[in-house]
Short mmCIF file of C-alpha atoms in Angstrom, two decimals:
data_model
loop_
_atom_site.label_atom_id
_atom_site.label_comp_id
_atom_site.label_asym_id
_atom_site.label_seq_id
_atom_site.Cartn_x
_atom_site.Cartn_y
_atom_site.Cartn_z
CA MET S 502 18.09 -44.69 23.65
CA LYS S 503 17.64 -45.30 19.92
CA LYS S 504 17.49 -41.54 19.33
CA PHE S 505 20.75 -41.03 21.26
CA ILE S 506 22.55 -43.78 19.31
CA LEU S 507 21.22 -42.49 15.99
CA THR S 508 22.28 -38.91 16.83
CA GLY S 509 25.79 -40.10 17.81
CA LEU S 510 26.05 -42.20 14.66
CA MET S 511 24.96 -39.31 12.44
CA SER S 512 27.41 -36.92 14.15
CA GLY S 513 30.20 -39.46 13.62
CA ILE S 514 29.30 -39.84 9.95
CA ILE S 515 29.11 -36.07 9.41
CA LEU S 516 32.40 -35.35 11.22
CA GLY S 517 34.05 -38.34 9.55
CA SER S 518 33.06 -37.01 6.15
CA LEU S 519 34.39 -33.53 7.01
CA SER S 520 37.65 -34.56 8.69
CA PRO S 521 39.70 -34.80 5.48
CA ASN S 522 38.53 -31.27 4.68
CA ILE S 523 39.40 -29.68 8.04
CA LEU S 524 43.01 -29.96 9.08
CA ALA S 525 45.56 -27.93 10.97
CA ALA S 526 49.23 -28.53 11.60
CA ASN S 527 51.37 -27.21 14.44
CA VAL S 528 54.66 -25.96 13.04
CA HIS S 529 56.49 -24.22 15.91
CA SER S 530 55.94 -23.31 19.57
CA GLY S 531 57.88 -21.61 22.35
CA SER S 532 57.94 -19.28 25.34
CA HIS S 533 59.53 -15.84 25.59
CA PRO S 534 61.21 -15.65 27.97
CA SER S 535 61.53 -19.40 28.47
CA ALA S 536 62.48 -19.21 32.17
CA SER S 537 59.64 -20.66 34.20
CA GLN S 538 60.02 -18.20 37.09
CA ILE S 539 59.28 -15.15 34.96
CA GLN S 540 55.64 -14.12 35.01
CA ASN S 541 53.79 -12.30 32.19
CA ALA S 542 55.64 -14.33 29.57
CA THR S 543 54.35 -14.94 26.06
CA HIS S 544 53.65 -18.47 24.89
CA HIS S 545 53.37 -18.71 21.13
CA PHE S 546 52.74 -21.26 18.43
CA SER S 547 52.07 -21.29 14.72
CA TYR S 548 49.40 -23.26 12.93
CA ASP S 549 48.75 -24.05 9.30
CA VAL S 550 45.04 -24.05 8.54
CA MET S 551 44.42 -26.54 5.76
CA GLY S 552 41.40 -28.03 4.05
CA LYS S 553 38.39 -26.46 2.35
CA PHE S 554 36.73 -24.35 5.07
CA PRO S 555 37.86 -20.95 6.45
CA LEU S 556 38.54 -20.74 10.20
CA GLU S 557 36.14 -18.37 12.03
CA SER S 558 37.20 -18.86 15.65
CA LEU S 559 39.93 -20.60 17.61
CA ILE S 560 39.24 -22.20 21.00
CA ILE S 561 42.23 -22.78 23.28
CA GLN S 562 41.88 -24.98 26.38
CA LEU S 563 44.28 -23.54 28.95
CA PRO S 564 46.15 -26.04 31.12
CA GLN S 565 45.48 -26.11 34.84
CA GLY S 566 47.86 -23.90 36.82
CA LEU S 567 48.20 -21.30 34.06
CA THR S 568 46.39 -18.04 33.30
CA ILE S 569 46.68 -15.57 30.42
CA ASN S 570 45.65 -11.96 29.82
CA ASP S 571 45.05 -11.96 26.06
CA VAL S 572 45.49 -13.77 22.75
CA GLU S 573 46.94 -12.14 19.66
CA ILE S 574 46.84 -13.71 16.20
CA ALA S 575 48.95 -12.59 13.25
CA MET S 576 49.39 -13.68 9.65
CA SER S 577 52.72 -14.90 8.26
CA ASN S 578 53.43 -11.38 6.96
CA GLY S 579 53.22 -10.03 10.53
CA ASN S 580 49.86 -8.28 10.13
CA LYS S 581 47.72 -8.69 13.21
CA ILE S 582 44.22 -10.08 12.76
CA ASN S 583 41.41 -8.12 14.42
CA SER S 584 39.82 -10.43 16.95
CA GLN S 585 37.77 -10.52 20.14
CA THR S 586 39.01 -12.79 22.92
CA SER S 587 36.98 -14.02 25.85
CA ILE S 588 38.81 -15.88 28.62
CA SER S 589 36.95 -17.88 31.27
CA ASP S 590 36.95 -21.31 32.90
CA ASN S 591 40.40 -22.27 31.56
CA LYS S 592 39.31 -21.55 28.00
CA ALA S 593 40.16 -18.74 25.59
CA ILE S 594 37.76 -18.23 22.70
CA VAL S 595 39.14 -16.05 19.92
CA ASN S 596 36.52 -14.82 17.47
CA LEU S 597 38.38 -13.72 14.36
CA GLY S 598 37.45 -10.45 12.71
CA GLU S 599 38.24 -12.01 9.35
CA LYS S 600 38.01 -15.64 8.31
CA ILE S 601 41.33 -17.41 7.91
CA LYS S 602 41.45 -19.04 4.50
CA PRO S 603 42.73 -22.59 4.09
CA ASN S 604 46.44 -22.98 3.32
CA THR S 605 47.29 -20.07 5.62
CA ARG S 606 49.78 -20.02 8.48
CA ILE S 607 48.76 -18.11 11.58
CA TYR S 608 50.86 -17.15 14.59
CA VAL S 609 49.13 -17.30 17.96
CA SER S 610 50.59 -15.43 20.96
CA LEU S 611 49.23 -15.98 24.45
CA ARG S 612 50.12 -12.78 26.33
CA GLY S 613 50.53 -12.27 30.07
CA VAL S 614 51.09 -15.92 30.92
CA LYS S 615 51.25 -16.57 34.66
CA THR S 616 52.26 -19.97 36.05
CA ASP S 617 53.38 -21.57 39.32
CA GLY S 618 57.00 -20.80 38.35
CA LYS S 619 58.09 -24.40 37.93
CA PRO S 620 59.47 -25.80 34.66
CA HIS S 621 56.78 -27.59 32.77
CA THR S 622 55.56 -28.71 29.38
CA TRP S 623 52.28 -26.84 28.97
CA GLN S 624 49.75 -28.55 26.71
CA TYR S 625 47.06 -26.53 24.96
CA ARG S 626 44.13 -28.36 23.34
CA LEU S 627 42.92 -26.53 20.26
CA SER S 628 39.64 -26.61 18.43
CA GLY S 629 38.02 -24.36 15.89
CA LYS S 630 34.80 -23.25 14.31
CA PHE S 631 34.73 -23.13 10.53
CA ALA S 632 32.53 -21.31 8.02
CA GLY S 633 29.50 -23.39 7.11
CA ILE S 634 29.92 -25.87 9.98
CA ASN S 635 27.92 -25.48 13.18
CA GLN S 636 30.15 -27.65 15.37
CA GLU S 637 33.40 -27.12 17.21
CA ILE S 638 36.06 -29.25 15.50
CA PRO S 639 39.07 -30.57 17.48
CA LEU S 640 42.35 -29.45 15.88
CA GLY S 641 44.87 -31.13 18.15
CA LEU S 642 47.37 -30.28 20.81
CA THR S 643 50.31 -27.91 20.98
CA GLN S 644 53.00 -27.88 23.66
CA VAL S 645 55.14 -25.10 25.10
CA ARG S 646 58.11 -25.89 27.37
CA THR S 647 59.48 -23.69 30.13
CA TYR S 648 62.79 -24.21 31.93
CA TYR S 649 64.64 -23.07 35.10
#
């Protein structure tokens, strides 16, 4: 029990000391097309990676009732980033071919989105892995709305 408490305390101290250095901000999100009945839509959002550590991979928790075919990531200049995406168990893990430096905006597109066809606010939980850190760091939540 003491070992468990000590491990949890140390993890909290380590993550607490890193948290000001690992930040991300959601700037924009949407669906194209935005009609909920249309399948194979693209949900997209942008994120600003901030802090001191480069982003190596992005983990996207997919909401229940939604599937995707692929994830594409591009820089603010439109250049696509080479990446490998694995999708399973309502999670998409995007291993980036190049590290995303801090103070960089990325554009994430979830391709081939299939839903139940009802209007909804889809919530995606995001986390990341950063250079020099061996833990998955929560980055927050982004939302995409669909309509009739």
